[in-house]
Each structure stands twice: as C-alpha cells, then as structure tokens.
Short mmCIF file of C-alpha atoms in Angstrom, two decimals:
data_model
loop_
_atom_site.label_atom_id
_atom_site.label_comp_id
_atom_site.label_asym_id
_atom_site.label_seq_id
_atom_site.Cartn_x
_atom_site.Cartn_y
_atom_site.Cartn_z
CA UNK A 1 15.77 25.65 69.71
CA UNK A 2 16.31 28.23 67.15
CA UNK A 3 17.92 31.53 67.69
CA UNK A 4 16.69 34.30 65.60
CA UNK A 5 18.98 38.00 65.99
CA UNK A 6 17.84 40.87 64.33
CA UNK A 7 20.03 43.06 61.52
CA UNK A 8 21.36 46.06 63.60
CA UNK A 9 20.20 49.30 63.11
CA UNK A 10 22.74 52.11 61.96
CA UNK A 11 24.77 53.96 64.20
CA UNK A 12 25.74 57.21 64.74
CA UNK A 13 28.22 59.01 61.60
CA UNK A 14 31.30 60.11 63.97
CA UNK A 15 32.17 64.32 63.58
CA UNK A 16 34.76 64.71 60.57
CA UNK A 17 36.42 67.78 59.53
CA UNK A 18 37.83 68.08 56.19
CA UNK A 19 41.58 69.61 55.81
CA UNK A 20 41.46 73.45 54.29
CA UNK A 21 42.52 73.24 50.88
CA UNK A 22 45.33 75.26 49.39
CA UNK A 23 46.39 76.25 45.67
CA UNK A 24 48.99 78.23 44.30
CA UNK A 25 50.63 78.36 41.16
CA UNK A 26 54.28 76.91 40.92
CA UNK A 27 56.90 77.11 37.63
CA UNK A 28 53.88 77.05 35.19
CA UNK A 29 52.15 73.88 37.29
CA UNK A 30 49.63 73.84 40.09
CA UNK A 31 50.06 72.63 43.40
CA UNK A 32 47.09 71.86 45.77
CA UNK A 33 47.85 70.72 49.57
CA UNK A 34 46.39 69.67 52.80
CA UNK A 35 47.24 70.75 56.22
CA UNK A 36 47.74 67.87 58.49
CA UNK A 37 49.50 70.01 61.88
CA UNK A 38 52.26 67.69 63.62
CA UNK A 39 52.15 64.85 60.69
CA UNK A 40 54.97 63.12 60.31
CA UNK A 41 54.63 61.64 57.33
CA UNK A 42 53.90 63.17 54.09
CA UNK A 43 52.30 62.47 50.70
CA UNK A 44 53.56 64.30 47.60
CA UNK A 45 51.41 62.73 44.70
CA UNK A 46 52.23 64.02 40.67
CA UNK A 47 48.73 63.79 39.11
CA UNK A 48 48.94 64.06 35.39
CA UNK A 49 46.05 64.16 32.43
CA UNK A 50 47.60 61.33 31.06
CA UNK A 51 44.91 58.57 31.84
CA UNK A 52 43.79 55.49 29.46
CA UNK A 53 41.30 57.86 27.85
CA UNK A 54 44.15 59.59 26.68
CA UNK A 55 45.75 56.21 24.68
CA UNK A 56 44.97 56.32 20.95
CA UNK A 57 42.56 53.69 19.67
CA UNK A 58 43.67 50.35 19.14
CA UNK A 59 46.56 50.69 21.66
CA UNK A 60 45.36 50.00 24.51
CA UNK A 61 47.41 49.50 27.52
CA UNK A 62 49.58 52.10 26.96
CA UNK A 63 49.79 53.24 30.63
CA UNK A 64 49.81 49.94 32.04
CA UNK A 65 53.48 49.62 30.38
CA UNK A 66 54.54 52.83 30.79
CA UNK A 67 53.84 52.47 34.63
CA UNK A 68 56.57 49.83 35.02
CA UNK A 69 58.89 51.20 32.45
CA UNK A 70 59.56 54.17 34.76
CA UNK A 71 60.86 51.99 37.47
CA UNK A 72 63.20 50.31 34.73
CA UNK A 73 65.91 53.90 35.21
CA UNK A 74 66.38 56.88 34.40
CA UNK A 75 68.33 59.41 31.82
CA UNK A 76 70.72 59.71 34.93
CA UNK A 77 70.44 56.13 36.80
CA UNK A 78 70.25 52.79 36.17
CA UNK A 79 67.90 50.51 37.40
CA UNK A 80 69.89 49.44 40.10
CA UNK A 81 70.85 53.00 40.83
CA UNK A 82 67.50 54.13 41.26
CA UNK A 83 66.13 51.62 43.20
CA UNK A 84 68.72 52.24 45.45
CA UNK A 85 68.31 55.96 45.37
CA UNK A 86 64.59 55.80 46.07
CA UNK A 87 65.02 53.28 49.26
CA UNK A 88 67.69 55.13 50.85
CA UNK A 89 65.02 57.67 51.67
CA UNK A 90 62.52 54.63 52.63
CA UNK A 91 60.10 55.15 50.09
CA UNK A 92 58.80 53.62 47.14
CA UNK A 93 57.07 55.30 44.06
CA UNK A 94 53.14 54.14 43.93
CA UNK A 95 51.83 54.56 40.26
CA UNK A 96 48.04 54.18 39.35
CA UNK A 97 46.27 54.37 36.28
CA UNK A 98 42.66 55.40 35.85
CA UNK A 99 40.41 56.55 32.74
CA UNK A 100 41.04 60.31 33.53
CA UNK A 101 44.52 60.61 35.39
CA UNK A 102 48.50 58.93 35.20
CA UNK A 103 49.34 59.27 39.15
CA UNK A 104 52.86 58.59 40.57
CA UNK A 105 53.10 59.17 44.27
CA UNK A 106 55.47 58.79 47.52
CA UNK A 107 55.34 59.14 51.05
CA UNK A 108 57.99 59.58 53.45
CA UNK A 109 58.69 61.42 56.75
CA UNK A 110 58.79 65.50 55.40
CA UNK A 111 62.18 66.07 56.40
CA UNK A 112 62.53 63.81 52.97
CA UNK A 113 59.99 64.76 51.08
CA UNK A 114 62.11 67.37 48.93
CA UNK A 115 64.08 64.68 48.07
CA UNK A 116 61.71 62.31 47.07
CA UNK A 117 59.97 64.83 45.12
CA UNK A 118 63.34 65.31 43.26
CA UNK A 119 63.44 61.39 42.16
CA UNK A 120 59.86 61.15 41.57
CA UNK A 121 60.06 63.88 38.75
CA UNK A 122 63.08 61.92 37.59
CA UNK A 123 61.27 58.98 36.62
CA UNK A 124 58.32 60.39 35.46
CA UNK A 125 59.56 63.01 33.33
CA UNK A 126 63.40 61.16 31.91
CA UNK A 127 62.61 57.73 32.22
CA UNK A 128 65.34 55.50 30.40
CA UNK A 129 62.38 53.97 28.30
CA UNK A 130 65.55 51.58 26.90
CA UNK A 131 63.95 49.57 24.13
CA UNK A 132 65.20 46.54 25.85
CA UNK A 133 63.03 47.10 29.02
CA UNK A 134 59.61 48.43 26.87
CA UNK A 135 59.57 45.16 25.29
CA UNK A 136 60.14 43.21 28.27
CA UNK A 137 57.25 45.23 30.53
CA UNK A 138 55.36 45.03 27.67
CA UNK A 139 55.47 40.85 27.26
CA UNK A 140 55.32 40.79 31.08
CA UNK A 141 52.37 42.64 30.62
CA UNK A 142 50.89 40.72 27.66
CA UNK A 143 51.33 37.54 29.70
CA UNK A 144 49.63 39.04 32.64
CA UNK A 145 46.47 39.84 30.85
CA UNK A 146 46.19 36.56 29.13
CA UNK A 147 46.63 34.46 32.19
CA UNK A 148 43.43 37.25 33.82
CA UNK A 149 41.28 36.78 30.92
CA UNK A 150 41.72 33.00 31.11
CA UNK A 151 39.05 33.61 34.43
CA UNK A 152 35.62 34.08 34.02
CA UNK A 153 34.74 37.84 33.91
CA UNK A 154 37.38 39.90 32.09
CA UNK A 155 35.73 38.92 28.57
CA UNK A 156 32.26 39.57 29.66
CA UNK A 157 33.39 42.73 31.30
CA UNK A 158 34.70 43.97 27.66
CA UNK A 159 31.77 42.79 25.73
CA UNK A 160 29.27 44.69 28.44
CA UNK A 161 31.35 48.19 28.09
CA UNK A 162 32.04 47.77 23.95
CA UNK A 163 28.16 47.44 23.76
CA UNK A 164 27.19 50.72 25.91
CA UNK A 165 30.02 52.76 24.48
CA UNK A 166 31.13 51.46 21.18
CA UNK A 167 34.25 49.36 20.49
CA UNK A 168 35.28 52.31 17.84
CA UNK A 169 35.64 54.73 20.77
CA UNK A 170 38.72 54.45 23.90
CA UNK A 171 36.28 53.87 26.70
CA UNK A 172 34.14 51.28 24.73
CA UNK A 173 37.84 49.48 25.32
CA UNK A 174 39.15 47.85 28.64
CA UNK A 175 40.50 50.61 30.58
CA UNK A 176 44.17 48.01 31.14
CA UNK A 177 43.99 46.79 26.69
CA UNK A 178 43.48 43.23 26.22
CA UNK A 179 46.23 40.94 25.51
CA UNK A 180 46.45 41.65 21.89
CA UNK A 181 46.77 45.26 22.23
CA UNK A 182 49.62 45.31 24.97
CA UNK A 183 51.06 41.97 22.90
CA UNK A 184 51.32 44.77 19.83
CA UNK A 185 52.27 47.80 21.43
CA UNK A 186 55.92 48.94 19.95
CA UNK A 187 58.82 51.09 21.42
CA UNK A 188 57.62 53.99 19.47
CA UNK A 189 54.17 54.06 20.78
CA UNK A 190 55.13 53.95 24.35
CA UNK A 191 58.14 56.83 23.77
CA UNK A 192 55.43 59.13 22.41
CA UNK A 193 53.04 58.59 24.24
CA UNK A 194 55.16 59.66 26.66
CA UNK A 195 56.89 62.52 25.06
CA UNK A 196 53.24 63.72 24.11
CA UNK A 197 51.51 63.72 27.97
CA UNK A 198 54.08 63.02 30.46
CA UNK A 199 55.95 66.28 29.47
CA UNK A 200 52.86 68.57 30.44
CA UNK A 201 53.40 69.70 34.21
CA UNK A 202 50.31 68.42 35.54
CA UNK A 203 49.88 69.03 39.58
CA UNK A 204 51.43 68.30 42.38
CA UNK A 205 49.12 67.01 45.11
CA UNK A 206 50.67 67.35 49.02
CA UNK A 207 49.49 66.33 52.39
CA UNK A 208 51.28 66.83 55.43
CA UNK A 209 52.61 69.34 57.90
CA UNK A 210 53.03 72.61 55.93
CA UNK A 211 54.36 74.50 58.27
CA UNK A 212 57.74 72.40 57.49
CA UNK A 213 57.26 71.93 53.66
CA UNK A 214 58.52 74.40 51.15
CA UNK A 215 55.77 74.26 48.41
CA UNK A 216 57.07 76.21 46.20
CA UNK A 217 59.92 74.49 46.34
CA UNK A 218 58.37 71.14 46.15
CA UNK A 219 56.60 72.63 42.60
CA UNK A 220 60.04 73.95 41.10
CA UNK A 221 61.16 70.04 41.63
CA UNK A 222 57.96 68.57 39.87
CA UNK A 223 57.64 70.55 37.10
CA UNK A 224 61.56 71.26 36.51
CA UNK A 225 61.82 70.74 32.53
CA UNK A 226 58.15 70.63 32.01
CA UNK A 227 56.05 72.26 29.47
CA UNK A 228 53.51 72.55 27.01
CA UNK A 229 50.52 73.81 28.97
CA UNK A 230 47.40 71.95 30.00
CA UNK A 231 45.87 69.02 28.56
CA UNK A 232 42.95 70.10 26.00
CA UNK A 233 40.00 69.32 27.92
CA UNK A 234 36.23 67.53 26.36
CA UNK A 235 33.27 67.58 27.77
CA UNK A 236 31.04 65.26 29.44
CA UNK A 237 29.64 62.33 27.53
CA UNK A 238 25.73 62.52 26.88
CA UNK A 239 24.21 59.46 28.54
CA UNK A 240 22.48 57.50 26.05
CA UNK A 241 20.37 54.66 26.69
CA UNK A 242 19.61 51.86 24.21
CA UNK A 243 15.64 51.26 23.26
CA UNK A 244 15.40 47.96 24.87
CA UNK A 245 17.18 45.12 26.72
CA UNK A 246 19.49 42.56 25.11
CA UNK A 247 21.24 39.68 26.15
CA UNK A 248 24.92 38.88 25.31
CA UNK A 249 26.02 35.77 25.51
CA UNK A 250 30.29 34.88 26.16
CA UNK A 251 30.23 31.03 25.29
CA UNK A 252 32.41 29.55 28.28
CA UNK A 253 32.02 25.36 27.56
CA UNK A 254 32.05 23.19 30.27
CA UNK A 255 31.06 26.29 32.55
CA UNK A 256 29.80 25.46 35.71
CA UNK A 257 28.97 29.06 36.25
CA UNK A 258 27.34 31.53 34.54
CA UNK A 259 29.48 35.11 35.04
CA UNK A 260 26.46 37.99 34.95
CA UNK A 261 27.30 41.28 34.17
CA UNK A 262 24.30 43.76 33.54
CA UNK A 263 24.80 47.50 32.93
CA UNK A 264 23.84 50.75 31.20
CA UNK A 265 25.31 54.32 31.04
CA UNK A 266 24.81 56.66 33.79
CA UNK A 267 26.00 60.58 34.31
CA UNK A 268 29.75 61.32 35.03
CA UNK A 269 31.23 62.27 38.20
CA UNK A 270 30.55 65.63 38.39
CA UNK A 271 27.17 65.52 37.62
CA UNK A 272 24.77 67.15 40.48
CA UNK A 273 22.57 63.86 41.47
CA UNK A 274 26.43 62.07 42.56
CA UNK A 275 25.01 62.33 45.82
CA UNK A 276 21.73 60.73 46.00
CA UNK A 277 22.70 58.49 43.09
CA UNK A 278 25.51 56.74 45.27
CA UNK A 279 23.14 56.04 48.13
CA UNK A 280 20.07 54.85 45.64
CA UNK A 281 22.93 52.30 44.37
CA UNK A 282 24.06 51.32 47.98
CA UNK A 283 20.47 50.76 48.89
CA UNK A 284 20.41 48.59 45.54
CA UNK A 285 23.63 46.92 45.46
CA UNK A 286 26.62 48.52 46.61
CA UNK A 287 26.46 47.26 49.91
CA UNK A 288 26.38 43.73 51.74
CA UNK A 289 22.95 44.84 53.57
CA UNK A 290 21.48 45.60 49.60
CA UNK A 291 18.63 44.59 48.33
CA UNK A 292 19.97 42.62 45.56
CA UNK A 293 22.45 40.89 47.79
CA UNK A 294 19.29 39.79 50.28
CA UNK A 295 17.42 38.90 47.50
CA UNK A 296 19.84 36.81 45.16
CA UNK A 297 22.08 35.44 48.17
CA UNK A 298 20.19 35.45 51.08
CA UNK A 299 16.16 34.49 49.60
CA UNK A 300 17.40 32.70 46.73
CA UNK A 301 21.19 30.99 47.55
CA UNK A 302 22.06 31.68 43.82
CA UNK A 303 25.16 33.16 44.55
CA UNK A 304 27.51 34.01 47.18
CA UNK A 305 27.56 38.10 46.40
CA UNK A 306 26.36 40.38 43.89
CA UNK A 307 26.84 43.68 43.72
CA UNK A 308 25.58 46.89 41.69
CA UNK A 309 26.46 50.40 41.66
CA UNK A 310 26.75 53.32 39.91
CA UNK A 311 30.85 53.99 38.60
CA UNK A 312 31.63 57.26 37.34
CA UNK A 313 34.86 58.97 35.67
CA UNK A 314 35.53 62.71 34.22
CA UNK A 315 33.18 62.23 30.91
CA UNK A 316 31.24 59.24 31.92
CA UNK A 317 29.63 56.91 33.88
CA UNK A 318 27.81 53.05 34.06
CA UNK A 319 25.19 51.42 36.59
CA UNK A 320 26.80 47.71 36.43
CA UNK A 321 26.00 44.80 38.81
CA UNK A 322 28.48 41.59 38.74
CA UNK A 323 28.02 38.32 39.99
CA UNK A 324 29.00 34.71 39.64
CA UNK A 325 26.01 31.76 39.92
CA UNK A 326 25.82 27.97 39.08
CA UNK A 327 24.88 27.21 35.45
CA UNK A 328 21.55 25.65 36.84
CA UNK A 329 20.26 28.80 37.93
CA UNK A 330 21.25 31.70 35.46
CA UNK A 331 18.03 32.28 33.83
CA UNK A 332 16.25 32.73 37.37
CA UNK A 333 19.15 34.75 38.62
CA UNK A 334 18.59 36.82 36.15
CA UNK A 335 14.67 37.52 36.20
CA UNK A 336 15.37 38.38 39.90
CA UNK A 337 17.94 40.70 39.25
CA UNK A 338 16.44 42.86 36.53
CA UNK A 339 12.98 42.59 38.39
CA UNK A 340 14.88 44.13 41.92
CA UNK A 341 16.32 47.10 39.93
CA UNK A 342 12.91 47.36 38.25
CA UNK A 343 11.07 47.90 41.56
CA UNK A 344 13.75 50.21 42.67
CA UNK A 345 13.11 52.52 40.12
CA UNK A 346 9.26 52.66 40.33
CA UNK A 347 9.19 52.60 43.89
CA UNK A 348 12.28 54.20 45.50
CA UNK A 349 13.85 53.41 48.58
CA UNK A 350 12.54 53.45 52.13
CA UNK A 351 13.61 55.85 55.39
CA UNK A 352 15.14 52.54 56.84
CA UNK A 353 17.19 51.36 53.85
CA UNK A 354 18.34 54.87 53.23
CA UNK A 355 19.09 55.34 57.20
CA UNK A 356 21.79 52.36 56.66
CA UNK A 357 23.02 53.71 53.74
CA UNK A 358 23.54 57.28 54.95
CA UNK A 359 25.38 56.32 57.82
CA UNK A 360 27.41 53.39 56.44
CA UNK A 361 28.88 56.30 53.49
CA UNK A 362 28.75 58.90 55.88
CA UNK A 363 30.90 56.90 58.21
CA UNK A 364 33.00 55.55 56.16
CA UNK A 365 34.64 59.03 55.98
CA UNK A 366 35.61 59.30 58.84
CA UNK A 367 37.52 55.71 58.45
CA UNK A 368 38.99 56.22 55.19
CA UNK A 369 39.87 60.13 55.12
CA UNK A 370 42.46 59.70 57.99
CA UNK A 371 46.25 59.17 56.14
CA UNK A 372 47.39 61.45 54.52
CA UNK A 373 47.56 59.15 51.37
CA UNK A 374 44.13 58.99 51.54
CA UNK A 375 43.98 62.47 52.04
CA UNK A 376 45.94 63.35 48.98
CA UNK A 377 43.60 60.86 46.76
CA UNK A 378 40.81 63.07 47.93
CA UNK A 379 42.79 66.03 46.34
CA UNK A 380 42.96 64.39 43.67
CA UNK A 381 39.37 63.88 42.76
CA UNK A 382 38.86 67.42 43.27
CA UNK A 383 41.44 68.33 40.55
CA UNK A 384 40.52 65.68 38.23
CA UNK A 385 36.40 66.44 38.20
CA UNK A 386 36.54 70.14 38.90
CA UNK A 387 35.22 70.09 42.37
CA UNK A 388 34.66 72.78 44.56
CA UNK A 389 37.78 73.18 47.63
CA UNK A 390 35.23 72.12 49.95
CA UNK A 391 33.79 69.19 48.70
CA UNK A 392 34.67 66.73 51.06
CA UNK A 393 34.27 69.44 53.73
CA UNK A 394 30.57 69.19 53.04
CA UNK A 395 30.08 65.68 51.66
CA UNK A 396 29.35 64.35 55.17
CA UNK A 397 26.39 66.59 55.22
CA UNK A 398 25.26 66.15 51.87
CA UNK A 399 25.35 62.68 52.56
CA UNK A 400 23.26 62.48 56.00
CA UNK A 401 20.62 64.88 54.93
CA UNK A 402 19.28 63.26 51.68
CA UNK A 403 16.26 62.52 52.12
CA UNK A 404 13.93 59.47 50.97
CA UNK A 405 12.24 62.24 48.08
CA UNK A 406 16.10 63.07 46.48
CA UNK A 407 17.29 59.52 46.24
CA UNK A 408 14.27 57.57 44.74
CA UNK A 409 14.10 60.65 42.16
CA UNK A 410 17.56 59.48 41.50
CA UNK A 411 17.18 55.87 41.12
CA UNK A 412 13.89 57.01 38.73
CA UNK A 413 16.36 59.29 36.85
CA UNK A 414 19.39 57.31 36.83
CA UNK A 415 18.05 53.81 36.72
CA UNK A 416 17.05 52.32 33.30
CA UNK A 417 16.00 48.77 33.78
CA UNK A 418 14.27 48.91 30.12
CA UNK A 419 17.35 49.58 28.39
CA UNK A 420 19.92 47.34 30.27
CA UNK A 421 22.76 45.58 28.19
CA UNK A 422 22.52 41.73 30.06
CA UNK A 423 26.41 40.00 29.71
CA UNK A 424 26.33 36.43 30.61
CA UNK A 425 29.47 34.56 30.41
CA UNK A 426 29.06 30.70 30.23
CA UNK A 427 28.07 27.15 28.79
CA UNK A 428 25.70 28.56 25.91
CA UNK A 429 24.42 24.78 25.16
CA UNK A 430 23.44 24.55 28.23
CA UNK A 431 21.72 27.96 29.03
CA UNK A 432 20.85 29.32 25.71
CA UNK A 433 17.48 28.43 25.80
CA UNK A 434 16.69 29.02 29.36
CA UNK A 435 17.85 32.66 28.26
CA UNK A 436 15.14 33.01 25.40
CA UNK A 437 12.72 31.73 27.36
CA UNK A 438 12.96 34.27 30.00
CA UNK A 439 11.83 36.81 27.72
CA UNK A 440 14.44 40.15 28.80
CA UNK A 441 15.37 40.36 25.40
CA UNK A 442 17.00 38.96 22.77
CA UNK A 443 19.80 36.39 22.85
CA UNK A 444 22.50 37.29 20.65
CA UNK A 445 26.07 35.32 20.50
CA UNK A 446 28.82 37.98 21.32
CA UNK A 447 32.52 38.17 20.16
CA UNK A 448 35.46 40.32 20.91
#
C-alpha cells in the first residue's frame, strides 16, 4: 500500500497594518520612527552611509574590522568599562554590515533607551581604535575568512560576482574582503576610514512607544559631535548583460562535489518591477515549493536544495542560484538548471505557482514585521533605497494583486538565461570534459 498526499494549496495572507512613519530633523541628522502604542521594548538603530561600497579598492573588509573594533572601548572607557556600562542597562550593541549601510543598533525597555542611545553614539562615533586592538580584530578576522574559504563556495562566490561586475570595481569584490585584504589592512586605513564616514550623522532609526520617548532628545544623543553633511550619493548601476554564457571553472581536487553558482546582473532595489520580480524568482527558486527545487531535488535527486533569486542593493542587483551536487552529476545538473530558468522566461509562471507565491510573501509579513527590531530594519530599507513612508503599508497589496501578466513580463525582462555567468567549483579532471560537452558555453579555468 502506497500513500500518496497532495501539496497543500495556499492559505489565506492574515490582515497587516503597517506602523505610520515619522521624520523630523534633529541636530543636523534625521530621525525616522515607528509607533508601536504600549511597547515595552524599544529599538533605537544608528544607520550610517558607511557600507562596504564605501571601502576603497583593494581594502576590502574594512567594516568587518571596524565592527568589532568599536566594542574594543572607547575615548572615555575601557573595554571592560564599556562592556559593563552597556549590560547594566541589559542590552547589547548589534552591528551589521551591508553593501549600502554601517548599522549599530540596541534594544532595551524605553525607560532606557536614552541611555543606551548615549553609549551607542559613544562607540560609534569615539571608539578607542587602540592600534593594539585593530591589529588583533583584524588577524581574528583574517583567520576567520581563511578557515570560511577553506569550504566549498566562498571562492566560487567571488569568481561569479568579479565576472558580472569587474574585479577593478568595490562590488566586483566580496562584500566581507578575502583573507588577503583583511590580512593587509593597517591601523591607518581603519582610523580613516573611520574618521572619513563614521563622523557624518547619518539617521537614527526608532521603534517603540512614542508617546514615552523624547525624539528629539534621542537625535541630540546620536548625532552629538557629528558633522560633515550627507554622504555624496551615485546613481544606480546600468544592468549590463554579457553576449553569451560562459563557464568558470574553481579547480577543487579530490572534490566529491561540484559547488554551482550561476548568475547575471539584475536592476537595484528601487527599481519599479521589485515587486513582480521577487515573486517570478520565488516561483523559480526562492522558495522550497520552486520549480528548480522540484526539478533538481525532487525529479532528479541531484542535490538536496537549490535555490535562485533575485538580490538587490542601493545601485545594483544579481539573479544567482546556489547549490551543492555530487561530482557524478554536475554536467546534468547543470543542463537542467539553465534549461528551468530558460522556460521561465519564455513561458512565465502559472495562476497556481504565483497563488503560492503571493501568499507565502504576503504572509510572511505578517510573521516577520511584528518586533520592533524587525520593525526598525524595515525603516531602514526605506532610508537606505529612497522609499516612499508607506511602502510596507502597501506592499501586502502590491504583493497579492500581481497578476500572472506582471510577473512573467518580469521574469522575460529580468531573466537572461543567454547571458548567464556558470561558476562551478570542483574536481576539474574529473568534470572538465563533461562541461564542454554540454555545450552552455565555454569552459574557461578561473583564478582569484
């Protein structure tokens, strides 16, 4: 006896409502916050242009050290001191790093957010930076990098984005550096780079209760001693598409698996088709129920995931799918994938595929926008691409009523099977030939 279930259908996207948005300008700095009534907890979050797109070229990993060297003290603590300082209050400072944005963040009941505003600014704007500690973060970081790229992916991941953006530009670069350009950052480079962005006053991103929080007092704290104005601001990258496919090949001996990374350059975040593009790459790849995970897991067994979406930042974006198979089937893995985002773009997507999709993202909304961390990320994408105030007040809309017309115009827009860069990471004896003879292009060795 054999029993057979069927996938389940979507359900219904719950009601969400979106938090009204307010600005206002503070001690030369902007502050944008969310009203969460009867919130306990609040989110102050200091979002500065000070991103990796920001590090010069051939210093790479700038951020990534400068990130820990603002826990190391400050001009007016000590390590120790600070630490101390910053868990009396029962908090702890969360940094991230992206292309477009430094962020530095805490949350803590608002009867203590003032404070923690106050040590927040401390570290980020008079960090000790002792040379001592640089060099230390720095090595740490150095070591960290080269035990990651030791894995399978991180190489073919660099050799995928230096071919669709250039290694002579920042973003044709790993976002985190490589181990040889953290290993050769110096003290210097890390104190201006600091003294050049970290200076600028940026804005301060709050969710919580505003009835009980002082904003502009919360400002004065985050941009007390800051200057300089704005970060200059460029434009959009135009997406350019190479005249044909390639294949890369990352020599991994003794492999037995063949990392695949295929890509090409796709519009930035801001770009009008975000939309429909998202869902045409969740219908794709971008979620478990995709049709490249059916196909290449579930049809084939080649791998156990793959996944392929569209990622987007201020001036750019990629379509990229990753996966991992066996060395025995790369060339076949391969033929299937480009073949599945092939008939995507000619044909579209259908009513059902795009009925999961919608309510999956749709839904996922109204999981995810519910903390007011998560709340004050969403902030922060609105300051960072120029978004509307009530973006995510419509996005749930947006979302549920593209239709079947909108999306597969997107995926025959922003889906160039033609022109994809094909990365695959393994034993090149052993699959080198398998490659060629698949015909997608041509097989060229690749080095860092």
């Amino acid at each position: 006896m054999s029993l057979i279930a069927e996938r389940p259908g979507p359900g219904v996207a719950r009601p969400y409502r979106f938090p009204t948005v307010t600005r206002r300008t503070v001690a030369g700095g902007e502050v944008v916050a969310a009203h969460l009534p009867g919130q306990n907890l609040a989110v102050a979050l200091l979002l500065l242009d000070a991103g990796a797109g920001r590090e010069p070229l051939g210093r790479e990993g700038l951020g990534g050290v400068l990130a820990k060297a603002v826990e190391e003290g400050t001009a007016q603590r000590d390590a120790t001191a600070y630490a101390l300082a910053i868990e009396a209050l029962g908090t702890e400072l969360v940094i991230g790093l992206d292309w477009d944005s430094f962020q530095v963040s805490v949350q803590v009941p608002v009867d203590r957010l003032s404070a923690a505003v106050e040590l927040l600014a401390e570290a980020v704007r008079t960090p000790r930076l002792d040379p001592a500690d640089i060099l230390r973060v720095r090595d740490d970081e150095a070591t960290a990098l080269r035990m990651d790229w030791a894995n399978p992916g991180p190489r073919a991941d660099a050799v995928l984005r230096a071919d669709l953006y250039g290694v002579d530009t920042r973003h044709g670069r790993p976002m985190y550096g490589d181990p040889g350009s953290v290993a050769g950052l110096e003290v210097d480079d890390v104190r201006v780079f600091h003294s050049e962005w970290f200076l600028r006053p940026g804005t301060l991103v709050v969710a919580g209760d505003l009835e009980r929080i002082d904003l502009d007092a919360l400002g004065a704290a985050a941009f007390a001693g800051a200057g300089g104005g704005p970060a200059p601001q460029e434009g959009p990258l135009p997406v350019t598409v190479r005249a044909g496919r390639r294949i890369l090949l990352v020599d991994r001996p003794g492999s037995v698996q063949s990392t695949l990374r295929l890509g090409h350059p796709s519009p930035h975040r801001a770009h009008p088709d975000h939309v429909p593009t998202t869902l045409a790459g969740t219908v794709l790849g971008g979620a478990f129920t995709s049709r490249l995970n059916h196909l290449i897991r579930e049809v084939h067994g080649y791998t156990y995931g793959i996944r392929g979406d569209f990622a987007t930042s201020r001036r750019f974006g990629r379509f990229a799918v990753a996966s991992g198979v066996q060395t025995a089937v790369t060339a076949p893995a391969l033929v299937e994938t480009v073949g599945e985002i092939t008939r995507t773009r000619l044909t579209g997507v259908t009513e059902e595929e795009l009925a999961v999709a919608r309510s999956w993202r749709a839904g996922q909304l109204s999981v995810e926008l519910q903390s007011p961390r998560a709340i004050a990320s969403a902030l922060t994408t609105l300051v960072v691409h120029g978004l509307p105030d009530d973006y995510h007040a419509r996005l749930r809309e947006s979302l549920l009523s593209a239709d079947v017309e909108q999306v597969s115009a997107a995926a025959a827009a922003h889906l160039h099977p033609e022109a994809l860069t094909l990365v695959v990471e393994g034993d090149a004896a052993i699959i080198r030939d398998e490659l060629v003879a698949t015909g997608l292009g041509e097989v060229v060795d690749a080095t860092l």
